[in-house]
Amino acid sequence: MNGNVIPLISEDEIHGTVRELGRQISSEYDGKVLHVVGVLKGAWIFMADLVRRLTIPVKTDFIAVASYGSGTESSGTITLVSDLRDSIEGKEVLLVEDIVDTGLSLQFLLETLWERKPQSLKTCVLLDKPDRHAAEVNIDYLGMTVPDRFLVGYGLDYDEQFRNLPYIGYIELKNHID
Ligand code: IMP
Ligand code: MG
């Protein structure tokens, strides 16, 4: 894939959105300790910025799932690649995800984490492609909705490339089936 990345969401726009999410989450969890769980790999850059906007006590952990190979379409089968390090039983948990496409990953994660009896479990998602949902998922804190394009940058990859772009853009893929 040698195509160009066409800018869609600027660095400033991303940071404004993350600041607003941070404000909202900090005020809603006031007086509590929040266990922020990032979904690897896509969410790590977003999570790093988000937690620095939280003014409440925060603990962090990560979980990794895979649904995509090197292509751009969900395989439909979600696998747990790497589990949390700590128990979330009785804790206030916020699951942080980069993007919801079909929603299958988030659905799998919510089912998996609810079984572990957290006190509460909410979701914070930077980007949502509402036209693509195949599963019912509840997004409690949403950054922005995006069109059905294959997005890269700010943690999002195409075949592990482009995660380091400070902005979000899309790539035109010859083999992308809409
Ligand atoms: P879902 O299970 O179809 O909702 O897909 C969720 C995961 O697929 C996300 O956590 C991303 O890692 C990846 N993903 C979905 N859409 C995109 C995209 O446009 N660019 C890069 N990765 C994506
Ligand atoms: Mg990915």
PDB file of C-alpha atoms and ligand atoms in Angstrom:
ATOM      1  CA  MET A   1       0.000   0.000   0.000  1.00  0.00           C
ATOM      2  CA  ASN A   2       1.734   3.146  -1.160  1.00  0.00           C
ATOM      3  CA  GLY A   3      -1.283   5.421  -1.413  1.00  0.00           C
ATOM      4  CA  ASN A   4      -1.391   8.856   0.173  1.00  0.00           C
ATOM      5  CA  VAL A   5      -3.129   9.620   3.395  1.00  0.00           C
ATOM      6  CA  ILE A   6      -5.859  12.210   2.870  1.00  0.00           C
ATOM      7  CA  PRO A   7      -6.242  14.345   6.022  1.00  0.00           C
ATOM      8  CA  LEU A   8      -9.670  14.223   7.670  1.00  0.00           C
ATOM      9  CA  ILE A   9      -9.325  15.263  11.321  1.00  0.00           C
ATOM     10  CA  SER A  10      -6.608  17.708  12.350  1.00  0.00           C
ATOM     11  CA  GLU A  11      -4.380  17.497  15.385  1.00  0.00           C
ATOM     12  CA  ASP A  12      -6.158  20.516  16.898  1.00  0.00           C
ATOM     13  CA  GLU A  13      -9.570  18.979  16.375  1.00  0.00           C
ATOM     14  CA  ILE A  14      -8.446  15.724  17.986  1.00  0.00           C
ATOM     15  CA  HIS A  15      -6.997  17.530  20.990  1.00  0.00           C
ATOM     16  CA  GLY A  16     -10.131  19.637  21.462  1.00  0.00           C
ATOM     17  CA  THR A  17     -12.237  16.470  21.412  1.00  0.00           C
ATOM     18  CA  VAL A  18      -9.967  14.653  23.861  1.00  0.00           C
ATOM     19  CA  ARG A  19      -9.977  17.660  26.224  1.00  0.00           C
ATOM     20  CA  GLU A  20     -13.784  17.703  26.212  1.00  0.00           C
ATOM     21  CA  LEU A  21     -13.995  13.950  26.871  1.00  0.00           C
ATOM     22  CA  GLY A  22     -11.526  14.381  29.733  1.00  0.00           C
ATOM     23  CA  ARG A  23     -13.632  17.135  31.284  1.00  0.00           C
ATOM     24  CA  GLN A  24     -16.843  15.135  31.022  1.00  0.00           C
ATOM     25  CA  ILE A  25     -15.351  11.906  32.411  1.00  0.00           C
ATOM     26  CA  SER A  26     -13.568  13.730  35.259  1.00  0.00           C
ATOM     27  CA  SER A  27     -16.780  15.389  36.356  1.00  0.00           C
ATOM     28  CA  GLU A  28     -18.881  12.218  36.124  1.00  0.00           C
ATOM     29  CA  TYR A  29     -16.411  10.114  38.135  1.00  0.00           C
ATOM     30  CA  ASP A  30     -15.663  12.818  40.683  1.00  0.00           C
ATOM     31  CA  GLY A  31     -14.706  11.252  44.042  1.00  0.00           C
ATOM     32  CA  LYS A  32     -13.964   7.853  42.508  1.00  0.00           C
ATOM     33  CA  VAL A  33     -10.890   5.998  41.329  1.00  0.00           C
ATOM     34  CA  LEU A  34     -11.183   5.181  37.646  1.00  0.00           C
ATOM     35  CA  HIS A  35      -9.671   2.050  36.128  1.00  0.00           C
ATOM     36  CA  VAL A  36      -8.969   2.948  32.538  1.00  0.00           C
ATOM     37  CA  VAL A  37      -8.577  -0.077  30.262  1.00  0.00           C
ATOM     38  CA  GLY A  38      -7.100   0.599  26.843  1.00  0.00           C
ATOM     39  CA  VAL A  39      -7.751  -1.714  23.930  1.00  0.00           C
ATOM     40  CA  LEU A  40      -4.463  -2.444  22.177  1.00  0.00           C
ATOM     41  CA  LYS A  41      -3.052  -1.577  19.926  1.00  0.00           C
ATOM     42  CA  GLY A  42      -5.241   1.093  18.355  1.00  0.00           C
ATOM     43  CA  ALA A  43      -6.194   2.979  21.534  1.00  0.00           C
ATOM     44  CA  TRP A  44      -2.801   3.562  23.102  1.00  0.00           C
ATOM     45  CA  ILE A  45      -2.162   7.032  21.718  1.00  0.00           C
ATOM     46  CA  PHE A  46      -5.712   8.204  22.415  1.00  0.00           C
ATOM     47  CA  MET A  47      -5.574   6.735  25.922  1.00  0.00           C
ATOM     48  CA  ALA A  48      -2.235   8.405  26.646  1.00  0.00           C
ATOM     49  CA  ASP A  49      -3.720  11.804  25.791  1.00  0.00           C
ATOM     50  CA  LEU A  50      -7.053  11.110  27.504  1.00  0.00           C
ATOM     51  CA  VAL A  51      -5.640  10.056  30.894  1.00  0.00           C
ATOM     52  CA  ARG A  52      -3.586  13.247  30.993  1.00  0.00           C
ATOM     53  CA  ARG A  53      -6.847  15.194  30.768  1.00  0.00           C
ATOM     54  CA  LEU A  54      -8.397  13.379  33.739  1.00  0.00           C
ATOM     55  CA  THR A  55      -8.340  15.194  37.059  1.00  0.00           C
ATOM     56  CA  ILE A  56      -9.537  12.201  39.126  1.00  0.00           C
ATOM     57  CA  PRO A  57      -7.344   9.344  40.464  1.00  0.00           C
ATOM     58  CA  VAL A  58      -6.621   6.962  37.595  1.00  0.00           C
ATOM     59  CA  LYS A  59      -5.209   3.446  37.277  1.00  0.00           C
ATOM     60  CA  THR A  60      -4.443   1.965  33.898  1.00  0.00           C
ATOM     61  CA  ASP A  61      -4.390  -1.459  32.316  1.00  0.00           C
ATOM     62  CA  PHE A  62      -4.523  -2.869  28.800  1.00  0.00           C
ATOM     63  CA  ILE A  63      -6.248  -5.636  26.941  1.00  0.00           C
ATOM     64  CA  ALA A  64      -5.626  -6.703  23.361  1.00  0.00           C
ATOM     65  CA  VAL A  65      -8.023  -8.255  20.905  1.00  0.00           C
ATOM     66  CA  ALA A  66      -7.678  -8.999  17.234  1.00  0.00           C
ATOM     67  CA  SER A  67     -10.263  -9.046  14.509  1.00  0.00           C
ATOM     68  CA  TYR A  68      -8.305  -7.664  11.608  1.00  0.00           C
ATOM     69  CA  GLY A  69      -5.472  -9.391   9.847  1.00  0.00           C
ATOM     70  CA  SER A  70      -3.614  -7.235   7.423  1.00  0.00           C
ATOM     71  CA  GLY A  71      -6.817  -6.342   5.558  1.00  0.00           C
ATOM     72  CA  THR A  72      -9.425  -3.699   6.214  1.00  0.00           C
ATOM     73  CA  GLU A  73     -12.528  -5.763   6.882  1.00  0.00           C
ATOM     74  CA  SER A  74     -13.434  -7.335  10.221  1.00  0.00           C
ATOM     75  CA  SER A  75     -12.906 -11.089  10.132  1.00  0.00           C
ATOM     76  CA  GLY A  76     -15.998 -11.353  12.347  1.00  0.00           C
ATOM     77  CA  THR A  77     -14.121 -13.508  14.833  1.00  0.00           C
ATOM     78  CA  ILE A  78     -12.655 -11.703  17.803  1.00  0.00           C
ATOM     79  CA  THR A  79      -9.845 -13.252  19.779  1.00  0.00           C
ATOM     80  CA  LEU A  80      -8.317 -12.195  23.077  1.00  0.00           C
ATOM     81  CA  VAL A  81      -4.639 -11.667  22.346  1.00  0.00           C
ATOM     82  CA  SER A  82      -3.495 -10.343  25.708  1.00  0.00           C
ATOM     83  CA  ASP A  83      -5.466 -10.107  28.946  1.00  0.00           C
ATOM     84  CA  LEU A  84      -5.631  -7.498  31.702  1.00  0.00           C
ATOM     85  CA  ARG A  85      -2.949  -7.668  34.321  1.00  0.00           C
ATOM     86  CA  ASP A  86      -5.199  -6.830  37.285  1.00  0.00           C
ATOM     87  CA  SER A  87      -8.616  -7.886  38.546  1.00  0.00           C
ATOM     88  CA  ILE A  88     -11.434  -5.419  37.829  1.00  0.00           C
ATOM     89  CA  GLU A  89     -13.857  -6.912  40.338  1.00  0.00           C
ATOM     90  CA  GLY A  90     -15.703  -4.164  42.201  1.00  0.00           C
ATOM     91  CA  LYS A  91     -13.946  -1.417  40.234  1.00  0.00           C
ATOM     92  CA  GLU A  92     -15.159   1.511  38.169  1.00  0.00           C
ATOM     93  CA  VAL A  93     -13.924   0.564  34.719  1.00  0.00           C
ATOM     94  CA  LEU A  94     -13.726   2.700  31.600  1.00  0.00           C
ATOM     95  CA  LEU A  95     -12.924   0.819  28.428  1.00  0.00           C
ATOM     96  CA  VAL A  96     -11.084   3.023  25.931  1.00  0.00           C
ATOM     97  CA  GLU A  97     -11.298   2.120  22.248  1.00  0.00           C
ATOM     98  CA  ASP A  98      -9.990   3.934  19.185  1.00  0.00           C
ATOM     99  CA  ILE A  99     -12.814   3.225  16.751  1.00  0.00           C
ATOM    100  CA  VAL A 100     -16.042   1.268  16.490  1.00  0.00           C
ATOM    101  CA  ASP A 101     -16.673  -0.192  13.059  1.00  0.00           C
ATOM    102  CA  THR A 102     -18.859  -3.322  13.157  1.00  0.00           C
ATOM    103  CA  GLY A 103     -18.961  -3.125  16.965  1.00  0.00           C
ATOM    104  CA  LEU A 104     -18.025  -6.798  17.274  1.00  0.00           C
ATOM    105  CA  SER A 105     -14.788  -6.100  19.168  1.00  0.00           C
ATOM    106  CA  LEU A 106     -16.498  -3.860  21.690  1.00  0.00           C
ATOM    107  CA  GLN A 107     -19.349  -6.323  22.131  1.00  0.00           C
ATOM    108  CA  PHE A 108     -16.856  -9.130  22.800  1.00  0.00           C
ATOM    109  CA  LEU A 109     -14.899  -6.982  25.252  1.00  0.00           C
ATOM    110  CA  LEU A 110     -17.996  -5.861  27.147  1.00  0.00           C
ATOM    111  CA  GLU A 111     -19.234  -9.443  27.495  1.00  0.00           C
ATOM    112  CA  THR A 112     -15.800 -10.615  28.625  1.00  0.00           C
ATOM    113  CA  LEU A 113     -15.307  -7.815  31.154  1.00  0.00           C
ATOM    114  CA  TRP A 114     -18.830  -7.899  32.642  1.00  0.00           C
ATOM    115  CA  GLU A 115     -18.197 -11.524  33.643  1.00  0.00           C
ATOM    116  CA  ARG A 116     -15.469 -10.230  35.947  1.00  0.00           C
ATOM    117  CA  LYS A 117     -17.959  -8.270  38.052  1.00  0.00           C
ATOM    118  CA  PRO A 118     -16.758  -4.686  37.875  1.00  0.00           C
ATOM    119  CA  GLN A 119     -18.729  -2.134  39.917  1.00  0.00           C
ATOM    120  CA  SER A 120     -19.392  -0.294  36.657  1.00  0.00           C
ATOM    121  CA  LEU A 121     -18.230  -0.637  33.072  1.00  0.00           C
ATOM    122  CA  LYS A 122     -18.496   2.182  30.556  1.00  0.00           C
ATOM    123  CA  THR A 123     -17.006   2.837  27.149  1.00  0.00           C
ATOM    124  CA  CYS A 124     -15.098   5.781  25.745  1.00  0.00           C
ATOM    125  CA  VAL A 125     -14.591   5.689  21.986  1.00  0.00           C
ATOM    126  CA  LEU A 126     -12.779   8.294  19.923  1.00  0.00           C
ATOM    127  CA  LEU A 127     -14.357   7.515  16.548  1.00  0.00           C
ATOM    128  CA  ASP A 128     -17.574   5.792  15.543  1.00  0.00           C
ATOM    129  CA  LYS A 129     -18.661   4.620  12.087  1.00  0.00           C
ATOM    130  CA  PRO A 130     -22.405   4.338  12.750  1.00  0.00           C
ATOM    131  CA  ASP A 131     -23.172   3.125   9.212  1.00  0.00           C
ATOM    132  CA  ARG A 132     -21.185  -0.030   9.795  1.00  0.00           C
ATOM    133  CA  HIS A 133     -22.549  -1.373  13.067  1.00  0.00           C
ATOM    134  CA  ALA A 134     -23.414  -5.061  13.047  1.00  0.00           C
ATOM    135  CA  ALA A 135     -23.609  -5.457  16.816  1.00  0.00           C
ATOM    136  CA  GLU A 136     -25.526  -3.488  19.426  1.00  0.00           C
ATOM    137  CA  VAL A 137     -22.978  -1.589  21.451  1.00  0.00           C
ATOM    138  CA  ASN A 138     -23.372   1.242  23.869  1.00  0.00           C
ATOM    139  CA  ILE A 139     -20.862   4.067  23.637  1.00  0.00           C
ATOM    140  CA  ASP A 140     -21.018   6.162  26.796  1.00  0.00           C
ATOM    141  CA  TYR A 141     -18.443   8.785  25.794  1.00  0.00           C
ATOM    142  CA  LEU A 142     -17.951   9.409  22.089  1.00  0.00           C
ATOM    143  CA  GLY A 143     -15.421  11.711  20.468  1.00  0.00           C
ATOM    144  CA  MET A 144     -16.870  11.969  16.968  1.00  0.00           C
ATOM    145  CA  THR A 145     -18.692  10.095  14.261  1.00  0.00           C
ATOM    146  CA  VAL A 146     -16.797   9.473  11.029  1.00  0.00           C
ATOM    147  CA  PRO A 147     -17.726   8.395   7.519  1.00  0.00           C
ATOM    148  CA  ASP A 148     -17.224   4.854   6.301  1.00  0.00           C
ATOM    149  CA  ARG A 149     -13.626   5.242   5.200  1.00  0.00           C
ATOM    150  CA  PHE A 150     -10.555   3.323   6.211  1.00  0.00           C
ATOM    151  CA  LEU A 151      -8.897   5.669   8.680  1.00  0.00           C
ATOM    152  CA  VAL A 152      -5.287   5.803   9.779  1.00  0.00           C
ATOM    153  CA  GLY A 153      -3.220   7.881  12.178  1.00  0.00           C
ATOM    154  CA  TYR A 154      -3.388   8.754  15.885  1.00  0.00           C
ATOM    155  CA  GLY A 155      -3.059   5.060  16.779  1.00  0.00           C
ATOM    156  CA  LEU A 156      -5.040   3.664  13.851  1.00  0.00           C
ATOM    157  CA  ASP A 157      -3.122   1.503  11.436  1.00  0.00           C
ATOM    158  CA  TYR A 158      -3.200  -0.062   8.066  1.00  0.00           C
ATOM    159  CA  ASP A 159      -1.093  -3.220   8.270  1.00  0.00           C
ATOM    160  CA  GLU A 160       0.703  -1.707  11.306  1.00  0.00           C
ATOM    161  CA  GLN A 161       1.652   1.466   9.449  1.00  0.00           C
ATOM    162  CA  PHE A 162       0.577   5.063  10.104  1.00  0.00           C
ATOM    163  CA  ARG A 163      -0.148   4.769  13.855  1.00  0.00           C
ATOM    164  CA  ASN A 164       2.343   7.561  14.472  1.00  0.00           C
ATOM    165  CA  LEU A 165       0.619  10.205  12.341  1.00  0.00           C
ATOM    166  CA  PRO A 166      -0.447  13.070  14.649  1.00  0.00           C
ATOM    167  CA  TYR A 167      -3.670  13.575  12.665  1.00  0.00           C
ATOM    168  CA  ILE A 168      -6.327  11.198  11.286  1.00  0.00           C
ATOM    169  CA  GLY A 169      -6.755  10.647   7.589  1.00  0.00           C
ATOM    170  CA  TYR A 170      -8.042   8.041   5.207  1.00  0.00           C
ATOM    171  CA  ILE A 171      -6.481   5.946   2.542  1.00  0.00           C
ATOM    172  CA  GLU A 172      -8.051   4.911  -0.724  1.00  0.00           C
ATOM    173  CA  LEU A 173      -7.833   1.172  -1.051  1.00  0.00           C
ATOM    174  CA  LYS A 174      -8.356  -0.550  -4.346  1.00  0.00           C
ATOM    175  CA  ASN A 175      -9.462  -3.739  -2.600  1.00  0.00           C
ATOM    176  CA  HIS A 176     -11.718  -2.044  -0.030  1.00  0.00           C
ATOM    177  CA  ILE A 177     -15.250  -3.393  -0.300  1.00  0.00           C
ATOM    178  CA  ASP A 178     -17.873  -0.965   1.028  1.00  0.00           C
TER     179      ASP A 178
HETATM  180  P1  IMP B   1     -14.995  -3.632  14.912  1.00  0.00           P
HETATM  181  O1  IMP B   1     -14.873  -4.870  15.740  1.00  0.00           O
HETATM  182  O2  IMP B   1     -15.411  -3.943  13.489  1.00  0.00           O
HETATM  183  O3  IMP B   1     -15.861  -2.571  15.531  1.00  0.00           O
HETATM  184  O4  IMP B   1     -13.556  -3.045  14.725  1.00  0.00           O
HETATM  185  C1  IMP B   1     -12.890  -2.499  15.743  1.00  0.00           C
HETATM  186  C2  IMP B   1     -11.393  -2.493  15.527  1.00  0.00           C
HETATM  187  O5  IMP B   1     -11.028  -2.584  14.146  1.00  0.00           O
HETATM  188  C3  IMP B   1     -10.832  -1.198  16.018  1.00  0.00           C
HETATM  189  O6  IMP B   1     -10.451  -1.293  17.353  1.00  0.00           O
HETATM  190  C4  IMP B   1      -9.674  -0.948  15.093  1.00  0.00           C
HETATM  191  O7  IMP B   1      -8.502  -1.531  15.604  1.00  0.00           O
HETATM  192  C5  IMP B   1     -10.044  -1.629  13.802  1.00  0.00           C
HETATM  193  N1  IMP B   1     -10.605  -0.668  12.832  1.00  0.00           N
HETATM  194  C6  IMP B   1     -11.901  -0.447  12.502  1.00  0.00           C
HETATM  195  N2  IMP B   1     -12.031   0.509  11.587  1.00  0.00           N
HETATM  196  C7  IMP B   1     -10.774   0.932  11.313  1.00  0.00           C
HETATM  197  C8  IMP B   1     -10.245   1.940  10.445  1.00  0.00           C
HETATM  198  O8  IMP B   1     -10.952   2.672   9.718  1.00  0.00           O
HETATM  199  N3  IMP B   1      -8.891   2.071  10.457  1.00  0.00           N
HETATM  200  C9  IMP B   1      -8.073   1.318  11.228  1.00  0.00           C
HETATM  201  N4  IMP B   1      -8.520   0.381  12.064  1.00  0.00           N
HETATM  202  C10 IMP B   1      -9.868   0.179  12.100  1.00  0.00           C
HETATM  203 MG    MG B   2      -6.235  -2.212  14.040  1.00  0.00          MG
END
